[in-house]
Coordinates of C-alpha atoms in Angstrom, one line a residue:
M1210 CA 97.0 101.7 86.3
T1211 CA 96.7 98.9 83.8
T1212 CA 93.8 100.4 82.0
T1213 CA 95.7 103.6 81.3
L1214 CA 98.6 101.7 79.9
L1215 CA 96.4 99.7 77.6
L1216 CA 94.9 102.9 76.3
A1217 CA 98.4 104.1 75.5
F1218 CA 99.0 100.8 73.7
G1219 CA 96.1 101.6 71.5
V1220 CA 97.4 105.1 70.8
C1221 CA 100.7 103.6 69.7
H1222 CA 98.8 101.6 67.1
A1223 CA 96.9 104.7 65.9
D1224 CA 99.4 105.6 63.2
V1225 CA 99.9 102.1 61.8
D1226 CA 99.0 101.7 58.2
N1227 CA 96.1 99.3 58.0
N1228 CA 96.9 98.7 54.3
K1229 CA 100.1 96.8 55.0
D1230 CA 100.4 93.3 53.6
A1231 CA 99.0 90.1 55.2
K1232 CA 102.4 89.2 56.8
F1233 CA 102.4 92.5 58.8
K1234 CA 98.9 91.8 60.1
V1235 CA 99.8 88.3 61.2
L1236 CA 102.9 89.6 63.0
R1237 CA 101.0 92.5 64.6
D1238 CA 98.1 90.3 65.8
S1239 CA 100.4 87.7 67.2
M1240 CA 102.2 90.3 69.2
T1241 CA 98.9 92.0 70.3
H1242 CA 97.5 88.7 71.6
A1243 CA 100.7 87.9 73.6
F1244 CA 100.6 91.5 75.0
N1245 CA 97.0 91.1 76.2
D1246 CA 97.7 87.7 77.7
G1247 CA 100.8 89.0 79.6
D1248 CA 102.9 86.2 78.2
S1249 CA 106.4 87.6 78.2
A1250 CA 108.0 84.7 76.3
R1251 CA 105.5 84.9 73.4
F1252 CA 105.4 88.7 73.5
Y1253 CA 109.1 89.3 73.1
T1254 CA 109.4 86.7 70.3
H1255 CA 106.5 88.2 68.3
L1256 CA 107.7 91.7 69.1
T1257 CA 111.2 91.0 67.7
N1258 CA 109.7 89.5 64.6
L1259 CA 107.5 92.5 64.0
Q1260 CA 110.3 95.0 64.6
N1261 CA 112.6 93.2 62.2
Y1262 CA 109.8 93.2 59.6
L1263 CA 109.3 97.0 60.0
L1264 CA 113.1 97.7 59.8
D1265 CA 113.4 95.6 56.7
N1266 CA 110.6 97.7 55.1
D1267 CA 112.2 101.0 56.3
D1268 CA 109.1 101.8 58.5
L1269 CA 110.9 103.7 61.3
H1270 CA 107.6 105.1 62.6
G1271 CA 106.2 101.7 63.0
Y1272 CA 109.4 100.3 64.5
Y1273 CA 109.6 103.0 67.2
T1274 CA 105.9 102.5 67.9
Q1275 CA 106.7 98.9 68.8
R1276 CA 109.5 100.1 71.0
C1277 CA 106.9 102.0 72.9
N1278 CA 104.8 98.8 73.2
D1279 CA 107.8 97.1 74.7
I1280 CA 108.0 99.8 77.4
I1281 CA 104.3 99.6 78.1
F1282 CA 104.5 95.8 78.5
E1283 CA 107.2 96.3 81.2
M1284 CA 105.0 98.8 83.0
N1285 CA 102.0 96.4 82.9
R1286 CA 104.3 93.8 84.6
Q1287 CA 105.1 96.5 87.2
K1288 CA 108.8 96.5 86.2
I1289 CA 109.0 100.3 86.3
F1290 CA 112.8 100.5 86.4
E1291 CA 113.1 98.4 83.3
A1292 CA 110.5 100.5 81.6
Y1293 CA 112.3 103.7 82.6
T1294 CA 115.6 102.4 81.3
K1295 CA 114.1 101.5 78.0
A1296 CA 112.4 104.9 77.8
Q1297 CA 115.7 106.6 78.4
E1298 CA 117.3 104.4 75.7
L1299 CA 114.5 105.3 73.2
S1300 CA 114.9 109.0 74.0
K1301 CA 118.7 108.9 73.5
E1302 CA 118.4 107.0 70.2
L1303 CA 115.8 109.3 68.7
R1304 CA 117.8 112.3 69.7
E1305 CA 121.1 110.9 68.3
K1306 CA 119.4 109.9 65.0
K1307 CA 117.7 113.3 64.9
L1308 CA 114.2 111.7 64.4
N1309 CA 112.5 114.8 65.7
K1310 CA 109.1 113.8 64.3
E1311 CA 109.1 110.6 66.4
F1312 CA 110.5 112.1 69.6
Y1313 CA 107.0 112.6 71.0
M1314 CA 107.0 108.8 71.6
A1315 CA 109.7 109.0 74.2
V1316 CA 108.1 111.9 75.9
N1317 CA 104.8 110.1 75.9
M1318 CA 106.4 107.1 77.6
M1319 CA 107.9 109.3 80.3
G1320 CA 104.4 110.7 80.9
H1321 CA 103.1 107.2 81.7
I1322 CA 106.1 106.4 83.9
N1323 CA 105.7 109.6 85.9
K1324 CA 102.0 108.9 86.3
Y1325 CA 102.8 105.3 87.5
C1326 CA 105.2 106.8 90.1
G1327 CA 102.5 109.3 91.3
N1328 CA 104.1 112.4 89.8
K1329 CA 101.0 113.8 88.2
E1330 CA 102.4 117.3 87.4
A1331 CA 105.4 115.8 85.6
A1332 CA 103.1 113.4 83.7
K1333 CA 100.8 116.3 82.6
K1334 CA 103.8 118.4 81.5
C1335 CA 105.1 115.5 79.4
W1336 CA 101.7 114.9 77.7
Y1337 CA 101.2 118.6 77.0
E1338 CA 104.6 118.6 75.3
V1339 CA 103.5 115.5 73.3
V1340 CA 100.4 117.4 72.1
D1341 CA 102.6 120.3 70.9
M1342 CA 104.9 117.9 69.1
M1343 CA 102.0 116.1 67.4
E1344 CA 100.4 119.4 66.3
K1345 CA 103.7 120.5 64.9
N1346 CA 104.2 117.3 62.9
G1347 CA 100.6 116.8 61.8
Y1348 CA 99.7 113.7 64.0
Y1349 CA 96.3 115.2 64.7
E1350 CA 94.4 111.9 64.7
S1351 CA 96.5 110.7 67.7
I1352 CA 96.0 113.8 69.8
P1353 CA 92.6 112.9 71.4
P1354 CA 94.0 109.8 73.3
I1355 CA 96.8 112.0 74.8
Y1356 CA 94.2 114.5 76.0
M1357 CA 92.4 111.5 77.6
N1358 CA 95.6 110.6 79.4
I1359 CA 95.8 114.1 80.9
V1360 CA 92.1 113.9 81.9
N1361 CA 92.9 110.8 83.9
V1362 CA 95.5 112.6 86.1
A1363 CA 93.7 116.0 86.1
L1364 CA 90.3 114.8 87.2
D1365 CA 91.0 114.5 90.9
D1366 CA 92.5 118.0 91.2
D1367 CA 90.7 120.1 88.7
S1368 CA 87.5 118.8 87.1
Q1369 CA 87.1 122.0 85.1
E1370 CA 90.4 121.3 83.4
A1371 CA 89.3 117.8 82.7
F1372 CA 86.1 119.0 81.0
E1373 CA 88.0 121.5 78.9
L1374 CA 90.4 118.8 77.7
L1375 CA 87.6 116.5 76.8
D1376 CA 86.0 119.3 74.7
K1377 CA 89.4 119.8 72.9
A1378 CA 89.7 116.1 72.3
K1379 CA 86.2 115.9 70.8
E1380 CA 86.8 118.9 68.6
I1381 CA 89.9 117.4 67.1
A1382 CA 88.4 113.9 66.8
Q1383 CA 85.4 115.2 64.9
K1384 CA 87.8 116.5 62.3
Y1385 CA 90.5 113.9 62.1
S1386 CA 89.3 110.7 63.8
P1387 CA 85.5 110.7 64.1
E1388 CA 85.5 107.1 65.3
R1389 CA 86.8 108.3 68.6
V1390 CA 84.0 110.9 69.2
F1391 CA 81.6 108.4 70.9
D1392 CA 84.3 107.2 73.2
I1393 CA 85.2 110.7 74.2
E1394 CA 81.6 111.7 74.9
T1395 CA 81.2 108.6 77.0
R1396 CA 84.3 109.5 79.0
K1397 CA 82.9 113.0 79.5
T1398 CA 79.7 111.5 80.9
L1399 CA 81.8 109.4 83.4
T1400 CA 83.6 112.6 84.4
Y1401 CA 80.2 114.1 85.4
Y1402 CA 79.8 111.2 87.8
N1403 CA 83.3 111.6 89.2
S1404 CA 82.7 115.3 89.8
G1405 CA 79.4 114.6 91.6
D1406 CA 77.1 116.0 88.8
I1407 CA 74.7 113.0 88.8
E1408 CA 72.0 114.9 86.8
S1409 CA 74.3 115.5 83.9
F1410 CA 75.6 112.0 84.1
L1411 CA 72.1 110.6 83.7
K1412 CA 71.5 112.8 80.6
G1413 CA 74.8 111.6 79.1
Y1414 CA 73.8 108.0 79.9
K1415 CA 70.7 108.3 77.8
V1416 CA 72.8 109.6 74.9
Y1417 CA 75.2 106.7 75.4
K1418 CA 72.3 104.1 75.2
E1419 CA 71.0 105.7 72.0
G1420 CA 74.5 105.4 70.5
E1421 CA 74.6 101.7 71.5
K1422 CA 71.4 101.1 69.6
Q1423 CA 73.1 102.5 66.5
G1424 CA 75.9 100.0 66.9
K1425 CA 78.5 102.3 68.6
S1426 CA 80.7 101.0 71.4
S1427 CA 83.0 102.5 74.0
V1428 CA 85.8 101.1 76.2
H1429 CA 84.0 102.8 79.1
G1430 CA 80.8 100.9 78.6
R1431 CA 81.1 98.8 81.7
S1432 CA 81.9 101.8 83.8
M1433 CA 78.8 103.6 82.5
E1434 CA 76.5 100.7 83.4
A1435 CA 78.0 100.4 87.0
Y1436 CA 77.7 104.1 87.6
Y1437 CA 74.2 104.2 86.2
L1438 CA 73.0 101.5 88.6
A1439 CA 74.6 103.5 91.5
S1440 CA 72.9 106.8 90.3
I1441 CA 69.4 105.3 90.4
G1442 CA 70.0 104.0 93.9
K1443 CA 71.0 100.4 93.2
V1444 CA 74.3 100.8 95.0
D1445 CA 74.8 97.1 95.9
E1446 CA 73.9 96.0 92.4
A1447 CA 76.4 98.5 91.0
V1448 CA 79.1 97.2 93.3
E1449 CA 78.4 93.6 92.3
Y1450 CA 78.5 94.5 88.6
A1451 CA 81.8 96.4 89.0
R1452 CA 83.4 93.3 90.8
K1453 CA 82.2 90.9 88.1
E1454 CA 82.5 92.9 84.9
M1455 CA 85.1 95.7 85.3
G1456 CA 88.2 93.8 86.4
D1457 CA 91.0 96.1 87.7
E1458 CA 88.9 99.2 87.0
G1459 CA 86.2 97.8 89.4
A1460 CA 88.6 98.0 92.3
D1461 CA 89.0 101.8 91.7
A1462 CA 85.3 102.3 90.9
I1463 CA 83.8 100.7 94.0
P1464 CA 85.1 103.2 96.6
L1465 CA 83.8 106.0 94.5
I1466 CA 80.4 104.4 94.2
Y1467 CA 80.1 104.0 97.9
E1468 CA 81.4 107.6 98.4
R1469 CA 78.8 109.1 96.1
A1470 CA 76.1 107.1 98.0
G1471 CA 77.4 108.5 101.4
R1472 CA 78.2 105.0 102.6
W1473 CA 81.6 105.9 104.1
E1474 CA 82.1 102.8 106.1
D1475 CA 81.7 100.6 103.0
A1476 CA 83.9 103.0 101.1
Y1477 CA 86.7 102.4 103.6
K1478 CA 86.2 98.6 103.5
S1479 CA 86.5 98.5 99.7
F1480 CA 89.5 100.8 99.8
K1481 CA 91.1 98.5 102.3
Q1482 CA 90.6 95.5 100.2
Q1483 CA 92.0 97.3 97.1
S1484 CA 95.2 98.2 99.1
L1485 CA 95.6 94.7 100.4
A1486 CA 95.5 93.3 96.9
S1487 CA 98.0 95.8 95.4
D1488 CA 100.7 96.4 97.9
S1489 CA 101.6 94.7 101.2
I1490 CA 103.6 97.7 102.3
D1491 CA 100.8 100.1 101.6
N1492 CA 98.5 97.7 103.4
V1493 CA 100.2 98.5 106.8
V1494 CA 99.4 102.2 106.5
I1495 CA 95.9 101.9 105.2
S1496 CA 95.0 99.1 107.7
N1497 CA 96.2 101.2 110.6
S1498 CA 94.1 104.1 109.4
M1499 CA 91.1 101.8 108.8
H1500 CA 91.4 100.3 112.3
G1501 CA 91.4 103.7 113.8
I1502 CA 88.2 104.7 112.0
Q1503 CA 86.6 101.4 112.8
D1504 CA 87.3 102.0 116.5
Q1505 CA 85.6 105.3 116.2
I1506 CA 82.6 103.7 114.6
K1507 CA 82.4 101.0 117.3
L1508 CA 82.7 103.7 120.0
Y1509 CA 79.8 105.6 118.4
E1510 CA 77.7 102.4 118.3
T1511 CA 78.4 101.8 122.0
E1512 CA 77.4 105.3 122.9
K1513 CA 74.3 105.0 120.8
K1514 CA 73.2 101.8 122.4
S1515 CA 73.9 103.2 125.9
A1516 CA 71.8 106.3 125.1
M1517 CA 69.0 104.2 123.7
D1518 CA 69.0 102.1 126.8
R1519 CA 68.7 105.2 129.0
T1520 CA 65.9 106.5 126.8
Y1521 CA 63.8 103.3 127.2
A1522 CA 64.2 103.6 131.0
M1523 CA 62.8 107.2 131.0
L1524 CA 59.6 106.6 129.1
G1525 CA 57.5 106.4 132.3
A1526 CA 57.5 110.1 133.1
I1527 CA 57.4 113.5 131.4
F1528 CA 60.8 114.4 132.9
L1529 CA 62.3 111.2 131.5
L1530 CA 60.7 112.0 128.1
T1531 CA 62.5 115.4 128.1
L1532 CA 65.8 113.5 128.8
L1533 CA 65.0 111.2 125.9
I1534 CA 64.6 114.2 123.5
V1535 CA 67.9 115.6 124.7
A1536 CA 69.6 112.2 124.2
L1537 CA 68.2 111.9 120.7
I1538 CA 69.5 115.3 119.8
Y1539 CA 72.9 114.4 121.2
I1540 CA 72.9 111.2 119.1
V1541 CA 72.0 113.0 115.9
Q1542 CA 74.8 115.6 116.4
T1543 CA 77.3 112.9 117.3
R1544 CA 76.5 111.0 114.2
K1545 CA 76.9 114.0 112.0
K1546 CA 80.2 114.8 113.6
H1547 CA 81.4 111.2 113.2
M1548 CA 80.3 111.2 109.5
V1549 CA 82.1 114.4 108.8
E1550 CA 85.3 113.2 110.5
L1551 CA 85.0 109.9 108.7
S1552 CA 84.7 111.6 105.3
K1553 CA 87.8 113.8 106.1
A1554 CA 89.8 110.8 107.3
Y1555 CA 88.9 108.9 104.2
K1556 CA 90.1 111.6 101.9
K1557 CA 93.2 112.2 104.0
A1558 CA 94.1 108.5 103.9
M1559 CA 93.7 108.5 100.1
E1560 CA 96.0 111.5 99.7
S1561 CA 98.5 110.1 102.2
E1562 CA 98.5 106.8 100.3
K1563 CA 99.2 108.5 97.0
M1564 CA 102.1 110.6 98.4
K1565 CA 103.7 107.6 100.2
T1566 CA 103.5 105.4 97.1
A1567 CA 105.1 108.2 94.9
F1568 CA 107.8 108.7 97.5
I1569 CA 108.6 104.9 97.8
Q1570 CA 108.7 104.5 94.0
N1571 CA 110.8 107.6 93.4
V1572 CA 113.4 106.7 96.0
T1573 CA 113.5 103.0 94.8
H1574 CA 114.1 104.2 91.3
E1575 CA 116.8 106.7 92.3
V1576 CA 118.6 104.1 94.4
R1577 CA 118.4 101.2 91.9
T1578 CA 119.9 103.1 89.0
P1579 CA 123.3 103.7 90.5
L1580 CA 123.3 100.3 92.3
N1581 CA 122.7 98.6 88.9
I1582 CA 125.6 100.5 87.5
I1583 CA 127.9 99.5 90.3
T1584 CA 126.8 95.8 90.0
G1585 CA 127.3 95.9 86.2
F1586 CA 130.8 97.4 86.5
A1587 CA 131.7 95.0 89.3
Q1588 CA 131.0 92.1 86.9
V1589 CA 133.1 93.8 84.2
I1590 CA 136.1 94.3 86.6
A1591 CA 136.1 90.5 87.2
S1592 CA 137.0 90.0 83.5
P1593 CA 140.6 89.0 82.9
D1594 CA 140.6 90.9 79.6
L1595 CA 140.4 94.1 81.6
A1596 CA 143.9 93.7 83.2
D1597 CA 145.8 95.3 80.3
N1598 CA 143.4 98.3 79.9
P1599 CA 144.2 100.8 82.6
E1600 CA 142.2 103.6 80.9
E1601 CA 139.0 101.4 81.0
R1602 CA 139.7 100.5 84.6
Q1603 CA 140.0 104.2 85.5
H1604 CA 136.7 104.9 83.7
I1605 CA 135.0 102.1 85.5
S1606 CA 136.3 103.2 88.9
K1607 CA 135.1 106.8 88.2
M1608 CA 131.6 105.6 87.2
M1609 CA 131.4 103.3 90.3
Q1610 CA 132.5 106.2 92.6
K1611 CA 129.9 108.5 91.0
S1612 CA 127.1 106.0 91.4
T1613 CA 128.1 105.3 95.0
R1614 CA 128.1 109.0 95.7
Q1615 CA 124.6 109.3 94.2
V1616 CA 123.3 106.8 96.7
T1617 CA 125.2 108.5 99.5
V1618 CA 123.8 112.0 98.6
L1619 CA 120.3 110.6 98.4
M1620 CA 120.5 108.9 101.8
D1621 CA 122.1 112.0 103.3
E1622 CA 119.1 114.1 102.0
I1623 CA 116.5 111.7 103.4
I1624 CA 118.3 111.4 106.8
G1625 CA 118.8 115.2 106.9
L1626 CA 115.1 115.9 106.4
S1627 CA 114.2 113.3 109.0
L1628 CA 116.6 114.9 111.4
I1629 CA 115.4 118.5 111.1
D1630 CA 111.7 117.4 111.1
S1631 CA 112.4 115.9 114.6
T1632 CA 114.5 118.8 115.9
D1633 CA 113.3 122.2 117.0
Q1634 CA 116.6 124.0 117.3
M1635 CA 120.2 123.1 116.1
N1636 CA 123.2 123.6 118.4
K1637 CA 125.4 126.5 117.3
D1638 CA 128.5 126.0 119.3
D1639 CA 131.0 125.8 116.5
E1640 CA 133.1 128.7 115.1
P1641 CA 134.4 127.6 111.7
K1642 CA 136.6 129.9 109.5
I1643 CA 134.2 130.6 106.6
N1644 CA 136.9 131.0 103.9
D1645 CA 138.3 127.6 104.8
V1646 CA 134.9 126.0 104.6
L1647 CA 134.4 127.5 101.1
R1648 CA 137.9 126.3 99.9
N1649 CA 137.3 122.8 101.2
L1650 CA 133.9 122.7 99.4
L1651 CA 135.5 123.7 96.1
T1652 CA 138.2 121.1 96.6
E1653 CA 135.7 118.4 97.3
Y1654 CA 133.6 119.2 94.2
K1655 CA 136.5 119.6 91.8
S1656 CA 136.2 115.9 90.9
Y1657 CA 132.4 116.0 90.6
V1658 CA 132.0 118.6 87.9
T1659 CA 132.7 118.3 84.2
E1660 CA 136.1 119.1 82.7
E1661 CA 134.6 122.1 81.0
T1662 CA 133.4 123.5 84.3
E1663 CA 135.6 125.9 86.3
L1664 CA 135.2 126.4 90.1
K1665 CA 135.9 129.9 91.5
L1666 CA 136.0 131.5 95.0
E1667 CA 135.4 135.3 95.4
T1668 CA 135.4 136.3 99.0
E1669 CA 135.5 139.7 100.8
L1670 CA 136.0 138.0 104.1
S1671 CA 139.4 137.9 105.9
D1672 CA 140.8 134.4 106.4
G1673 CA 140.4 134.8 110.1
F1674 CA 136.7 135.5 110.0
T1675 CA 134.6 133.0 111.9
L1676 CA 130.9 132.5 112.4
K1677 CA 129.2 131.0 115.5
T1678 CA 127.0 128.3 114.0
N1679 CA 126.7 124.5 113.5
S1680 CA 129.6 123.5 111.1
N1681 CA 128.0 120.2 110.0
M1682 CA 124.7 121.9 109.1
L1683 CA 126.4 124.8 107.3
N1684 CA 128.4 122.3 105.2
R1685 CA 125.2 120.4 104.4
I1686 CA 123.5 123.6 103.2
L1687 CA 126.4 124.6 100.9
A1688 CA 126.9 121.0 99.7
C1689 CA 123.2 120.8 98.7
L1690 CA 123.5 124.0 96.6
M1691 CA 126.8 122.9 95.1
E1692 CA 125.3 119.5 94.2
N1693 CA 122.5 121.3 92.4
A1694 CA 124.9 123.5 90.6
A1695 CA 127.1 120.6 89.5
K1696 CA 124.1 118.6 88.3
Y1697 CA 122.8 121.3 86.0
T1698 CA 126.1 122.9 84.8
S1699 CA 127.8 121.0 81.9
K1700 CA 130.2 123.8 81.0
G1701 CA 131.1 127.3 82.2
C1702 CA 131.8 128.0 85.8
I1703 CA 130.4 127.6 89.4
T1704 CA 131.3 130.5 91.6
L1705 CA 131.2 130.8 95.4
R1706 CA 131.0 134.3 96.8
A1707 CA 131.0 135.5 100.4
K1708 CA 130.6 139.0 101.9
L1709 CA 129.2 140.9 104.9
E1710 CA 126.1 143.2 104.7
E1711 CA 125.5 145.0 108.0
K1712 CA 125.0 142.1 110.5
L1713 CA 124.4 139.4 107.9
L1714 CA 126.8 136.9 106.2
K1715 CA 125.8 136.3 102.6
I1716 CA 127.2 133.3 100.7
T1717 CA 126.2 133.0 97.0
V1718 CA 126.4 129.8 94.9
E1719 CA 126.2 130.9 91.3
D1720 CA 126.4 128.7 88.1
T1721 CA 126.1 129.0 84.3
G1722 CA 123.8 126.0 84.0
S1723 CA 120.3 125.6 82.6
G1724 CA 118.8 128.1 85.0
I1725 CA 115.4 128.2 86.8
P1726 CA 112.3 130.2 85.6
A1727 CA 111.4 133.0 88.0
K1728 CA 107.8 131.6 88.4
E1729 CA 109.4 128.4 89.9
A1730 CA 111.4 130.3 92.5
E1731 CA 109.4 129.1 95.5
R1732 CA 108.1 125.8 94.2
I1733 CA 111.6 124.4 93.8
F1734 CA 111.9 124.5 97.6
D1735 CA 108.9 122.1 98.0
R1736 CA 109.8 118.5 98.6
F1737 CA 110.0 116.1 95.7
V1738 CA 109.8 118.9 93.1
K1739 CA 112.0 118.3 90.0
L1740 CA 111.9 120.7 87.0
D1741 CA 113.8 118.1 84.9
S1742 CA 112.5 114.6 85.3
F1743 CA 115.5 113.2 83.4
K1744 CA 118.0 114.4 86.1
E1745 CA 119.0 112.1 89.0
G1746 CA 117.7 112.8 92.5
I1747 CA 114.2 113.0 94.0
G1748 CA 113.9 116.8 94.7
L1749 CA 115.1 116.9 98.4
G1750 CA 118.3 118.9 98.1
L1751 CA 116.9 122.5 97.9
P1752 CA 114.2 121.9 100.5
L1753 CA 116.8 120.5 102.8
S1754 CA 119.1 123.5 102.3
R1755 CA 116.4 126.0 103.1
R1756 CA 115.1 124.0 106.2
L1757 CA 118.6 123.8 107.6
A1758 CA 119.2 127.5 107.1
E1759 CA 116.0 128.3 108.9
Q1760 CA 117.1 126.1 111.8
L1761 CA 120.3 128.2 111.9
G1762 CA 118.2 131.4 111.9
G1763 CA 118.8 132.2 108.3
N1764 CA 117.4 131.5 104.8
V1765 CA 118.1 130.3 101.3
E1766 CA 116.5 131.9 98.3
L1767 CA 116.8 132.0 94.5
D1768 CA 117.9 135.3 92.9
T1769 CA 115.4 135.7 90.2
T1770 CA 117.2 138.8 88.7
Y1771 CA 120.2 136.6 87.7
A1772 CA 120.3 135.5 84.1
G1773 CA 122.6 132.9 82.5
G1774 CA 122.2 130.2 85.0
A1775 CA 121.1 130.0 88.6
R1776 CA 122.1 132.0 91.7
F1777 CA 121.2 130.9 95.3
I1778 CA 121.9 133.2 98.2
V1779 CA 122.4 131.9 101.8
T1780 CA 121.8 134.5 104.5
L1781 CA 122.9 133.9 108.1
G1782 CA 122.8 136.3 111.0
I1783 CA 126.1 137.3 112.8
S1784 CA 125.7 137.2 116.6

């Protein structure tokens, strides 16, 4: 994680004018040294001095570049919430000042934050947007590092995409920043190793060494040397080199080196050590997985020893020799089976680790934001100067209620998913009046929408119409859809409709908000999917609504024919 952020730090400096005066260079170098040392006191002092210098010289591009370095410094200190807050402030300021040419900086920072939180798709989306902005504004020399960021998140899922991106980066660098070409070629050689193409890696390594002789260098040089040792069979030397020379990168490289060598047990051990060093919470999950695999290995060793003992006892006769052959065949097959299972378990544990980390970080962020707001306003309320300002008190109260509700909704979604995952069938012993349910829902959300948003109810049902269902679950389904509509509708209207079609009850939640592309109609019902990373929530509302509807024998789907917003249709059977 740290290496990626330091690369981004370098990108931020790519557009700095090297011809500035000596004072600028002193300020820049002082800030850079403090950044690399991780000394927050020195860093912020030198950063402030450098920013003031840039503002005094009307260099807004340089100033906002240093704002990005501030965000990156927070991320390197693992203060992701503070980094996210500063990225949001940067985005807002650039938008308000209409500095469109520099807006790519804020999007780039959101890409790094999304990657840090494990949301690779959102990170890639941000960085592709950055590339488009840079091309539009002529920042071609800074595009190759952005492609390299995308390569880092695309490699595990699609090596072909990674190679295509590296080729694009090289093509641009050859024209606009030739000093980057050697580094890109080196990264491509490492990608061959990551994808298992050792022959191509070795060819690329020879080219790399020739470049070294010509005085060229690459930030990936240590990784090249470690992987080269592993490629020629010197696995233990490669691991020792990675530990001593590669720093944090070595912890990521060692499991891969063992994996390519087929030494799955060592891969697991190194992965376990990496997890213990990075996160005590993650350690519980990984350790449990590792213990289970170690138990399987111990069981295999016990079986092997027992079989060998039986084999030695049978060497005296031809019949016993036949049994020996059978036992050896059994041992070989068992070993193969265990190695396959071990490989699958290793990959599954890695994926589970990534998903769990992303979930914890996303939930933590979504909870801390409203809690910080509540805490801040609670301190403001204590001020005696606020007593004579009723309008401000009302505003504070409204914001605190909104933040409290965000936490409540998030907890309800998580608890709801946990409940339905552990329940096969919901009780359907209630008979609520559907029109009353819809009216109550509109009344509840009247205070949660903007003043420019109108709430409507259009029903073809009689007021006496009832449905045999689970009232609590029905309310949760509709609340999730209303929550989604309120979140994405800043003005216009949100309309609830209800009607009967044959033996089906159809309830529609329709809004005039930002809308959803038809191609995303099914993906939005996957857990933790958010089409807009700047909106609150962790992407559980829509999956929860569909899952609850299925538990009640119905369904929730997006009407892709609707334009001008979003329309969700809830379908429930009438018994």
